[in-house]
PDB file of C-alpha atoms and ligand atoms in Angstrom:
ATOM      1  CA  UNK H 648      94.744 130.683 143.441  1.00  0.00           C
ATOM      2  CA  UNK H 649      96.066 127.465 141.694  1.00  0.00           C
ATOM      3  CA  UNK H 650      99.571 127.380 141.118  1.00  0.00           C
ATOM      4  CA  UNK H 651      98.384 126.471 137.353  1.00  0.00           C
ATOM      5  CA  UNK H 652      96.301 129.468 136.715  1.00  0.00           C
ATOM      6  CA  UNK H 653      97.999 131.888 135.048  1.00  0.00           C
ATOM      7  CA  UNK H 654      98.785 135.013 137.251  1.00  0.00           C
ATOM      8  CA  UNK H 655      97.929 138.844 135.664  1.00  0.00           C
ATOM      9  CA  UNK H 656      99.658 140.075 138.689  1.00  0.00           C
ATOM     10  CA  UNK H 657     103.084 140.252 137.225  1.00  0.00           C
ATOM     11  CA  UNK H 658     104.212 143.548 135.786  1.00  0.00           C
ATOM     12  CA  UNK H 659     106.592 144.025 132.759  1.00  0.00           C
ATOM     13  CA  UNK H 660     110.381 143.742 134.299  1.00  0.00           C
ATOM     14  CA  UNK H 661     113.213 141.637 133.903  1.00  0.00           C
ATOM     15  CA  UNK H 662     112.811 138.749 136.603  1.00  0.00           C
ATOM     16  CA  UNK H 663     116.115 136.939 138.208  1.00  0.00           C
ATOM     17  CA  UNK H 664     114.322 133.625 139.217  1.00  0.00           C
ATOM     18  CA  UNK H 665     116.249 131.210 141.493  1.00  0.00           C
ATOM     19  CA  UNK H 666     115.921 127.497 140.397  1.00  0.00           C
ATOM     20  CA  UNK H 667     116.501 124.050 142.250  1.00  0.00           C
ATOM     21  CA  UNK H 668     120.239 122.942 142.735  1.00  0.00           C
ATOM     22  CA  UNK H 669     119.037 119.243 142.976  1.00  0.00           C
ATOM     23  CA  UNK H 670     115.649 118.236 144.695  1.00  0.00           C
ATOM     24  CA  UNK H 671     113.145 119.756 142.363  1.00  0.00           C
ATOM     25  CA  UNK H 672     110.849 120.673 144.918  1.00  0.00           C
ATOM     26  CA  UNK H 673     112.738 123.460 145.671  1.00  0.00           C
ATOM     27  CA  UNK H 674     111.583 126.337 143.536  1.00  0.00           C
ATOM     28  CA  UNK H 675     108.947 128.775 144.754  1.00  0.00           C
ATOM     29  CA  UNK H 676     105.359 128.646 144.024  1.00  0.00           C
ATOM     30  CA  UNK H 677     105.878 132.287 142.743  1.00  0.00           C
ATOM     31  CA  UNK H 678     109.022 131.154 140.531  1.00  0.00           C
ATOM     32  CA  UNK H 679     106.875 128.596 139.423  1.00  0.00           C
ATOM     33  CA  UNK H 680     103.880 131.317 138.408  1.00  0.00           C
ATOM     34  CA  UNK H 681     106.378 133.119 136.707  1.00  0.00           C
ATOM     35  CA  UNK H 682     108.050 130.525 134.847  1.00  0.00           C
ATOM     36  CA  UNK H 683     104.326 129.932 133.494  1.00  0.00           C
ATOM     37  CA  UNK H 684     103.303 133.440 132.384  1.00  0.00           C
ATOM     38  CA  UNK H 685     106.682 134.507 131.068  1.00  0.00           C
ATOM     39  CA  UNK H 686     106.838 135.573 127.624  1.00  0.00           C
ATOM     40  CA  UNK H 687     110.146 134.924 126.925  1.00  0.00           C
ATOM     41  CA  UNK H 688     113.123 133.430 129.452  1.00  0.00           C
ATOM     42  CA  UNK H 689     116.690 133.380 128.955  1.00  0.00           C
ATOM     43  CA  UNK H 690     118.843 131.031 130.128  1.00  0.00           C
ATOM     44  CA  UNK H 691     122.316 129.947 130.570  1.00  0.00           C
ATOM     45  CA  UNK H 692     121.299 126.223 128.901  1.00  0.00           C
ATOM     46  CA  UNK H 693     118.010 125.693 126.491  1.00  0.00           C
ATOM     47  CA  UNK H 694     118.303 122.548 126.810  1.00  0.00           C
ATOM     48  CA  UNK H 695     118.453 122.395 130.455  1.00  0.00           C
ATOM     49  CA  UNK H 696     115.684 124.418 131.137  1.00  0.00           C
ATOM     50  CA  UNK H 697     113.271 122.762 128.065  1.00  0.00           C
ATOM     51  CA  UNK H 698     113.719 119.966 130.052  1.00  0.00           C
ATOM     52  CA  UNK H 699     112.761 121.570 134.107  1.00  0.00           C
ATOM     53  CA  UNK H 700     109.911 123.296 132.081  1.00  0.00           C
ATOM     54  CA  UNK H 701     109.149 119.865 131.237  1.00  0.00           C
ATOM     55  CA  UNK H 702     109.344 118.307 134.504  1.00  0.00           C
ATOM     56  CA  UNK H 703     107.154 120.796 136.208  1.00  0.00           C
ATOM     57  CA  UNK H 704     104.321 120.811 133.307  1.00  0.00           C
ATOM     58  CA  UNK H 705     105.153 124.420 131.994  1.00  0.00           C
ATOM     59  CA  UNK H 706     104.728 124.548 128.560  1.00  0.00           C
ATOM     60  CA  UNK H 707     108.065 125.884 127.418  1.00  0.00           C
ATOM     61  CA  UNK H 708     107.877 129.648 126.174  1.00  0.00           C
ATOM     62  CA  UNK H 709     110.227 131.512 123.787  1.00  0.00           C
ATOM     63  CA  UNK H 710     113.730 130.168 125.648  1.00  0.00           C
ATOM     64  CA  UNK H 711     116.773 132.205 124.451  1.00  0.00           C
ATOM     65  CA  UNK H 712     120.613 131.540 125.059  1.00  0.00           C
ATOM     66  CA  UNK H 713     121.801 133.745 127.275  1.00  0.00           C
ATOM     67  CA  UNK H 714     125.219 132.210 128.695  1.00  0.00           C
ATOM     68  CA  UNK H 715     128.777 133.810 130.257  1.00  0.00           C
ATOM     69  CA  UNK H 716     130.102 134.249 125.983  1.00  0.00           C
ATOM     70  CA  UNK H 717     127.555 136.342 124.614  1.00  0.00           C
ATOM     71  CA  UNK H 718     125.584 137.153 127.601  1.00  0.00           C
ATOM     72  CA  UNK H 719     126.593 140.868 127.371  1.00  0.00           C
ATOM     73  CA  UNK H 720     125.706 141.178 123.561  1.00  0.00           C
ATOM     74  CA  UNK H 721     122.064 139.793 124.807  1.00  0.00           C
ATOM     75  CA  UNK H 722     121.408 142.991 127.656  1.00  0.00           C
ATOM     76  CA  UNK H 723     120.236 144.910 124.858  1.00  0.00           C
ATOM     77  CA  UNK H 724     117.752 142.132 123.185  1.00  0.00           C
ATOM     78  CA  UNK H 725     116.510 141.629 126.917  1.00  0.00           C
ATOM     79  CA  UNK H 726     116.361 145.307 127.598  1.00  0.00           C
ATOM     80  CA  UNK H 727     114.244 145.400 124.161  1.00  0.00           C
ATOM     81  CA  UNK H 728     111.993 142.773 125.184  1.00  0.00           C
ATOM     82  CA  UNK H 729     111.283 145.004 128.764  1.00  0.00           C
ATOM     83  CA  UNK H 730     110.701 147.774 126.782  1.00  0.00           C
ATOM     84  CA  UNK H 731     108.181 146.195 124.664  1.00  0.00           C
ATOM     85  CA  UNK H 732     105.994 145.397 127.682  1.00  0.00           C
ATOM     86  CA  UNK H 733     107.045 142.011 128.246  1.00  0.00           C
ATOM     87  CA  UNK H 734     107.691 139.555 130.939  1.00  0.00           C
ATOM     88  CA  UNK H 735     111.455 139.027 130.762  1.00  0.00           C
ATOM     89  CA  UNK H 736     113.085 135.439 133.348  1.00  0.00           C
ATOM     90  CA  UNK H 737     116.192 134.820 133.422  1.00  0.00           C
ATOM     91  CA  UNK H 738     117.250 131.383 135.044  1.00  0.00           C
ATOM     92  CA  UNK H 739     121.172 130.022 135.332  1.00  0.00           C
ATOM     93  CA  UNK H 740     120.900 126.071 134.957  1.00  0.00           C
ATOM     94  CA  UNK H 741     120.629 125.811 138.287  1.00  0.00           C
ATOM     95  CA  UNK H 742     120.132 127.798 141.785  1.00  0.00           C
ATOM     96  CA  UNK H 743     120.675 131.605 141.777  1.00  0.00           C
ATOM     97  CA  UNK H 744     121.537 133.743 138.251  1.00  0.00           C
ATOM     98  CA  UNK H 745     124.832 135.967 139.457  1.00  0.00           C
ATOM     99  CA  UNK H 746     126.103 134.132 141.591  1.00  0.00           C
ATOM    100  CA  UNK H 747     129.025 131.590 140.073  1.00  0.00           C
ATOM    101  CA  UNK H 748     126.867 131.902 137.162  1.00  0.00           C
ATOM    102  CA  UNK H 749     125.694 134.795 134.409  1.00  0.00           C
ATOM    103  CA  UNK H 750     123.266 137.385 135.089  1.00  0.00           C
ATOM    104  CA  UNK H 751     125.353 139.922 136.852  1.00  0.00           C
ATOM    105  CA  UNK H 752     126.057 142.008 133.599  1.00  0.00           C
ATOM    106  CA  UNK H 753     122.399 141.889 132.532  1.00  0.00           C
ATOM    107  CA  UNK H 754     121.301 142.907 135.673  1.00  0.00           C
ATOM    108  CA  UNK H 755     124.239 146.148 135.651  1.00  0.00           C
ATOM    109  CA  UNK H 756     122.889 146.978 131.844  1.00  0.00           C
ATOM    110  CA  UNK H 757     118.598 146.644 132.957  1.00  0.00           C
ATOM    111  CA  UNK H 758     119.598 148.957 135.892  1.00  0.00           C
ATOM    112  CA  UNK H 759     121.331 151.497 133.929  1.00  0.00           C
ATOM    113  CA  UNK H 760     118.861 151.282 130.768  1.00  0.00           C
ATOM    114  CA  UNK H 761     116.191 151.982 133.752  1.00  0.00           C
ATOM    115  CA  UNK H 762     114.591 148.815 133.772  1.00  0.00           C
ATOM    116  CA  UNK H 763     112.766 146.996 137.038  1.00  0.00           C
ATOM    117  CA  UNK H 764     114.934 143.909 138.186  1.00  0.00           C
ATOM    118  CA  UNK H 765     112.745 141.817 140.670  1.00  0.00           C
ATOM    119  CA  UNK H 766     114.773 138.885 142.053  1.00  0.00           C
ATOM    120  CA  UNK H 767     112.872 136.264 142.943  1.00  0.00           C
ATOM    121  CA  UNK H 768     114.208 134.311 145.996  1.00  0.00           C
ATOM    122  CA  UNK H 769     114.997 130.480 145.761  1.00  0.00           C
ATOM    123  CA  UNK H 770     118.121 127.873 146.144  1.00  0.00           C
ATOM    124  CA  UNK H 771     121.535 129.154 146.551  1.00  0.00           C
ATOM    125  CA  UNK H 772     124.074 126.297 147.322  1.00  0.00           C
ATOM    126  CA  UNK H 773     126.147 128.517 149.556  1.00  0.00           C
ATOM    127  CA  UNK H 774     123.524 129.667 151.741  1.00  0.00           C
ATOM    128  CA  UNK H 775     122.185 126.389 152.298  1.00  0.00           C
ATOM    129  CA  UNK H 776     125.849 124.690 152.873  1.00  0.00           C
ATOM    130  CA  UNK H 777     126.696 127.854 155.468  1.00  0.00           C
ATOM    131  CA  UNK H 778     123.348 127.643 157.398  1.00  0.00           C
ATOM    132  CA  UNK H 779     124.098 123.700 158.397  1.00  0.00           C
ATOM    133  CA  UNK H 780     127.686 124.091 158.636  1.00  0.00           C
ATOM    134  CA  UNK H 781     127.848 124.824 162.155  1.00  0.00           C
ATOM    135  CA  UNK H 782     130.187 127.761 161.340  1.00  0.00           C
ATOM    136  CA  UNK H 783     129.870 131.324 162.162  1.00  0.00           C
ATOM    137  CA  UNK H 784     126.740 132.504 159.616  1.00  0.00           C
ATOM    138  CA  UNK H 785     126.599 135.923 160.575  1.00  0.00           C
ATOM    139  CA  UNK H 786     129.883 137.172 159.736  1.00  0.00           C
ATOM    140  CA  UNK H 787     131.369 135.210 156.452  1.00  0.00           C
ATOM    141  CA  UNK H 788     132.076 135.757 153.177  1.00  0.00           C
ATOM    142  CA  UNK H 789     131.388 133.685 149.877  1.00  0.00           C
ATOM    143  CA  UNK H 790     134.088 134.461 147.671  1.00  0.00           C
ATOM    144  CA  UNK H 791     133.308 131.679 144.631  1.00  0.00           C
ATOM    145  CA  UNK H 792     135.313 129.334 142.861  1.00  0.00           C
ATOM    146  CA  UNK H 793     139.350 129.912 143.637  1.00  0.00           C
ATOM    147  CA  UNK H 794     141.013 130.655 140.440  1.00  0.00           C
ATOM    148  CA  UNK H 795     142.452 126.732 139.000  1.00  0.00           C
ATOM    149  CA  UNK H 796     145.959 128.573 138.752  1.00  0.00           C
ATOM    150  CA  UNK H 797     147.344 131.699 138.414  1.00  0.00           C
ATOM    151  CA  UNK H 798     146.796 133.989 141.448  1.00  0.00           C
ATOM    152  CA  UNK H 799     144.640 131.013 143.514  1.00  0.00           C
ATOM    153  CA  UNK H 800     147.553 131.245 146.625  1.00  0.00           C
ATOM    154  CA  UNK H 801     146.640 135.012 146.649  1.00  0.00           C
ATOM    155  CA  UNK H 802     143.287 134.679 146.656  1.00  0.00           C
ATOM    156  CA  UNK H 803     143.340 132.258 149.419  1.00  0.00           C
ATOM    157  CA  UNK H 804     145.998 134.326 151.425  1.00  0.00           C
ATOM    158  CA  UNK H 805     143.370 137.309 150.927  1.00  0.00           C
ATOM    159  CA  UNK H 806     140.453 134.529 152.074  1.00  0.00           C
ATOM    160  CA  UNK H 807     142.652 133.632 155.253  1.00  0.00           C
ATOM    161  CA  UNK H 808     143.359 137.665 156.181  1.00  0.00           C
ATOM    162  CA  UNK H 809     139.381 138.376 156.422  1.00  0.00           C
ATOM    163  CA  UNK H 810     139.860 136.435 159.786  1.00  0.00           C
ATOM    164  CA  UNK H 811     135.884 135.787 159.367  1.00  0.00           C
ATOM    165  CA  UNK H 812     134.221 132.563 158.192  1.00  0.00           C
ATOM    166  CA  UNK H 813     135.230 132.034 154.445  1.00  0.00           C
ATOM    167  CA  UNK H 814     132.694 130.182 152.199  1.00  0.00           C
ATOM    168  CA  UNK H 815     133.828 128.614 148.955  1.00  0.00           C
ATOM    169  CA  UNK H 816     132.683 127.020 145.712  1.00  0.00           C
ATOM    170  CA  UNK H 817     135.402 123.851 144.329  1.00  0.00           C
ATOM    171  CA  UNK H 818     134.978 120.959 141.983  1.00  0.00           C
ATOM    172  CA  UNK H 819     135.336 117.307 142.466  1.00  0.00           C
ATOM    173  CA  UNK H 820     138.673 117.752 140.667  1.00  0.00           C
ATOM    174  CA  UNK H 821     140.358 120.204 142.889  1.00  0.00           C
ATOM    175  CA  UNK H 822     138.917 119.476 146.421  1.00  0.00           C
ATOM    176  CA  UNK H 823     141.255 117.575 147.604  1.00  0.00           C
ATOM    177  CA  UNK H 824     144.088 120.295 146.740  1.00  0.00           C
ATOM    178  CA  UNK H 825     141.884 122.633 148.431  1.00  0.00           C
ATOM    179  CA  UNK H 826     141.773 121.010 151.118  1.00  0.00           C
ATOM    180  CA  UNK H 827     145.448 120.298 151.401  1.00  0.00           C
ATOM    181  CA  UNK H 828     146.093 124.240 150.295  1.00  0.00           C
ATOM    182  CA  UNK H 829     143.872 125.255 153.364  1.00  0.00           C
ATOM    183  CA  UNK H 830     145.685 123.183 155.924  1.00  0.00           C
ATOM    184  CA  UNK H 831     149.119 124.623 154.210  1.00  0.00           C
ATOM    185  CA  UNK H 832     147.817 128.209 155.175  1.00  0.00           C
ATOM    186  CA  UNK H 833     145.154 127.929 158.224  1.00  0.00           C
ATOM    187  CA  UNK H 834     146.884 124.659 159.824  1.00  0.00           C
ATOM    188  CA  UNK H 835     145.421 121.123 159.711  1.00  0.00           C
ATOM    189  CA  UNK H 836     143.437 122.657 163.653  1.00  0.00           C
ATOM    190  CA  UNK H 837     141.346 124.784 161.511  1.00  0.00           C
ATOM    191  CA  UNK H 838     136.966 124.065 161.410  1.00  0.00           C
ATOM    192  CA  UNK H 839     136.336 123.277 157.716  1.00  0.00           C
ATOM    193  CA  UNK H 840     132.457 122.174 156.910  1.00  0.00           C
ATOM    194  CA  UNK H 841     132.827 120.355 152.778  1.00  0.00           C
ATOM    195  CA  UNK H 842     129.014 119.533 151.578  1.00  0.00           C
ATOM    196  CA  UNK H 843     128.486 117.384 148.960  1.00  0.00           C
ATOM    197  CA  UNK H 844     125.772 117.073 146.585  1.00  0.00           C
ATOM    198  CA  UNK H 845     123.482 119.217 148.624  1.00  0.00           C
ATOM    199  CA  UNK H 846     119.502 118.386 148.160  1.00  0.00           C
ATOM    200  CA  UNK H 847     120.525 115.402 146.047  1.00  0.00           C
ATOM    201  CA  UNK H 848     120.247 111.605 147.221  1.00  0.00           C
ATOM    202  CA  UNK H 849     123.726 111.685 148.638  1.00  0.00           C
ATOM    203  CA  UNK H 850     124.069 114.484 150.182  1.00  0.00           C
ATOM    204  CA  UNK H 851     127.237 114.688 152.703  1.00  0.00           C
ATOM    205  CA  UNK H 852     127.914 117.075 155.458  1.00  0.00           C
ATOM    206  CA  UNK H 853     131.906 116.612 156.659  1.00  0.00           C
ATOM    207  CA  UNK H 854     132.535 119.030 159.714  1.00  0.00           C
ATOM    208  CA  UNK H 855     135.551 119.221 161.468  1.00  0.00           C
ATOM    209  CA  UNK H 856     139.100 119.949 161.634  1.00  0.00           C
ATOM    210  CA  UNK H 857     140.679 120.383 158.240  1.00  0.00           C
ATOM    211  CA  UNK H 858     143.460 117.501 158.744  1.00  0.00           C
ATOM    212  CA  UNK H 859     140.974 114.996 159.810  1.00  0.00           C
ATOM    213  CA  UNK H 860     138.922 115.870 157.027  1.00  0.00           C
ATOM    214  CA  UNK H 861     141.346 115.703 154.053  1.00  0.00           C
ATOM    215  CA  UNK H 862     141.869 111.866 155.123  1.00  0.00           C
ATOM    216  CA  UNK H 863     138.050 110.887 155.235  1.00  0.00           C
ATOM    217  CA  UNK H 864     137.871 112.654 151.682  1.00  0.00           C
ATOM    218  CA  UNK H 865     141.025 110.492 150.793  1.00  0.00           C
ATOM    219  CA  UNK H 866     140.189 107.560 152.197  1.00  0.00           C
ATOM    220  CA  UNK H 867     137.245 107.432 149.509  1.00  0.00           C
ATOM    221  CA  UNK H 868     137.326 105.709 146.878  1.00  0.00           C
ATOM    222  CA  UNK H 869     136.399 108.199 144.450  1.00  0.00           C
ATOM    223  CA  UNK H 870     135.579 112.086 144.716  1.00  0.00           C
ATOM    224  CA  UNK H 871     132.336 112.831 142.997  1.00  0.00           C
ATOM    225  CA  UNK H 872     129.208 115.770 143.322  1.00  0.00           C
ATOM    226  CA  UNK H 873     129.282 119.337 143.668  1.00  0.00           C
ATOM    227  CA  UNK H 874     131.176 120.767 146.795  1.00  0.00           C
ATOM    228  CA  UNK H 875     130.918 123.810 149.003  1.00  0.00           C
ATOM    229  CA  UNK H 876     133.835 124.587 151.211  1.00  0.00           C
ATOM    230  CA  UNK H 877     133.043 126.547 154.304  1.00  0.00           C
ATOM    231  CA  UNK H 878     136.375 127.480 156.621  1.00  0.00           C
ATOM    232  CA  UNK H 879     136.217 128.668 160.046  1.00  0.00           C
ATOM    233  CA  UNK H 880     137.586 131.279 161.919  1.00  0.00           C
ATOM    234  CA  UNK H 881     141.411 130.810 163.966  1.00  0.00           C
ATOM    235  CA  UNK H 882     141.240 130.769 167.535  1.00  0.00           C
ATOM    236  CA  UNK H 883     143.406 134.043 167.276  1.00  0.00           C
ATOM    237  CA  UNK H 884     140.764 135.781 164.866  1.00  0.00           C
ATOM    238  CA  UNK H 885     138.012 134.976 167.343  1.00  0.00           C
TER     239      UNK H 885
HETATM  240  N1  LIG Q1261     124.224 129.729 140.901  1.00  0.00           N
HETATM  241  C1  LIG Q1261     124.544 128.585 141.725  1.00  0.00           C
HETATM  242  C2  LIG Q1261     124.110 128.876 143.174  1.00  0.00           C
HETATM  243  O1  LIG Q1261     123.214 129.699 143.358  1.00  0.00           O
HETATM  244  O2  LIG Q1261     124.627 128.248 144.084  1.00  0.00           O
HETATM  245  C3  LIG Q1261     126.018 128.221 141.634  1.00  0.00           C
HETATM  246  C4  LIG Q1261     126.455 127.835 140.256  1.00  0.00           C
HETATM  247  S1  LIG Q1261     128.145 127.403 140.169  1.00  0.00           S
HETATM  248  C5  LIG Q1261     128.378 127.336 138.428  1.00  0.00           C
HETATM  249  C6  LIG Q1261     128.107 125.690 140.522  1.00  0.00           C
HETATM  250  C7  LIG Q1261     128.838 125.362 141.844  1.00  0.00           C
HETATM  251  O3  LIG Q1261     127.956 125.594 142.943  1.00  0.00           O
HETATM  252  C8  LIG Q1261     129.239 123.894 141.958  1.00  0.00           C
HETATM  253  O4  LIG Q1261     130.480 123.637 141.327  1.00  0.00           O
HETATM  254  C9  LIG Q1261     129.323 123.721 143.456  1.00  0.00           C
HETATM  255  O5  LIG Q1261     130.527 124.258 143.963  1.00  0.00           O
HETATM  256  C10 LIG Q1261     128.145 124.590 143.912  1.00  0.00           C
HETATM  257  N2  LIG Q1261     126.921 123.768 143.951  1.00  0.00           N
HETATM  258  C11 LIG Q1261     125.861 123.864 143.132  1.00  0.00           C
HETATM  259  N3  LIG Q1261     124.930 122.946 143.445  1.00  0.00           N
HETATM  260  C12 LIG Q1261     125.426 122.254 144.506  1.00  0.00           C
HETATM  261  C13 LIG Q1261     124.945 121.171 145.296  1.00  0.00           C
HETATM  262  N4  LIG Q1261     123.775 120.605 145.050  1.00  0.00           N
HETATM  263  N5  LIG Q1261     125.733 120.722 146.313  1.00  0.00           N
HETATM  264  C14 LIG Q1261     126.931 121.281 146.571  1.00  0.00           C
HETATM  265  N6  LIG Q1261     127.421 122.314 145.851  1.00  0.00           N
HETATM  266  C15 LIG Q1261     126.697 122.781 144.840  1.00  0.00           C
END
């Protein structure tokens, strides 16, 4: 079946559906179906998603804000909309909803109003940093953004005591101090892996020991792009 035919094989039921985190071609032929035949998607940014409706052809459906500041006053409207019989998306602006991004609450209130939640695979920028890092992948844990201030030394003591690959989200403005922090509590010896602008024209992989790291980052002339931070394991921990 053409991608562009529209599907009858999707049930009512409130679909997570992963979208690209830079190269457009990745998003899933069934994201894609879906995307087509939904009656109504939600989404962190109508704007951003008009405009990837647009550049894949899909005539945009009913597109409703559903962001982190009111996305808990929408689980009712979307549990509604379920209950109705419809098909319900919901898309972040970019890779998967829930993770760094809204969708966890509506997915707690559609399971507890009794609703199906079908999650629909597709780009994560975690999972695709970690699997090319070079780092452990089968024992790690993604632990998000670090908090900017208060309690980010704690939260980074707590990512050091895991003693198991640690994978991290950190923008352009605070890598560098990330960087600097980790080599304050792991020692400039430890394995760090900092992607850049993953899928994107200049995408970077820097693997390595932390110290020698921090100076190719500051030896640029300016820090720019989206980062993952992926920290290995001590010799000690091993
Ligand atoms: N939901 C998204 C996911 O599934 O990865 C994450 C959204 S979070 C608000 C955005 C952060 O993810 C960025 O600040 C960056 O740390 C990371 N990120 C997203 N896209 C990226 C990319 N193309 N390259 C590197 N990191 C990226």
């Amino acid at each position: 079946m053409s991608i562009k035919e529209k599907s009858t094989n999707f049930a009512s039921a409130l679909y997570l559906v992963a979208t690209p985190i830079g190269n457009l071609d990745d998003i899933s032929v069934r994201s894609l179906k879906l995307l087509r035949v939904a009656d109504v998607i939600f989404c962190e940014d109508t704007r951003n998603t008009g405009q990837l409706l647009k550049l894949y052809g899909i005539a945009a459906p009913r597109l409703v804000s559903c962001h982190e500041h009111n996305e808990q006053s929408q689980v009712d409207v979307i549990i509604q909309e379920v209950n109705l019989g419809k098909i319900v998306v919901y898309v972040s602006d970019a890779g998967t909803p829930a993770i760094s991004d809204p969708g966890g609450r509506i997915v707690q209130g559609a399971i507890q109003a009794g609703i199906d939640v079908v999650s629909v695979p597709g780009a994560t920028a975690f999972v695709t940093a970690l699997v090319a890092s070079g780092l452990n992948c089968n024992e790690f844990a993604f632990l998000g953004f670090p908090p900017q201030k208060k309690g980010r030394k704690n939260f980074l003591l707590h990512a050091k005591s895991l003693g198991i690959t640690v994978v991290l989200y950190e923008s352009p403005y605070r890598i560098i101090t990330l960087i600097e922090e980790i080599i304050e509590l792991w020692g400039i010896e430890i394995e760090l892996c900092v992607a850049r602008e993953l899928t994107k024209l200049h995408e970077e992989y820097l693997r390595g020991k932390a110290g020698e790291i921090l100076q190719q980052i500051r030896a640029k002339s300016s820090v720019k792009g989206e980062f993952v931070v992926i920290i290995g394991v001590l010799s000690k921990d091993k």
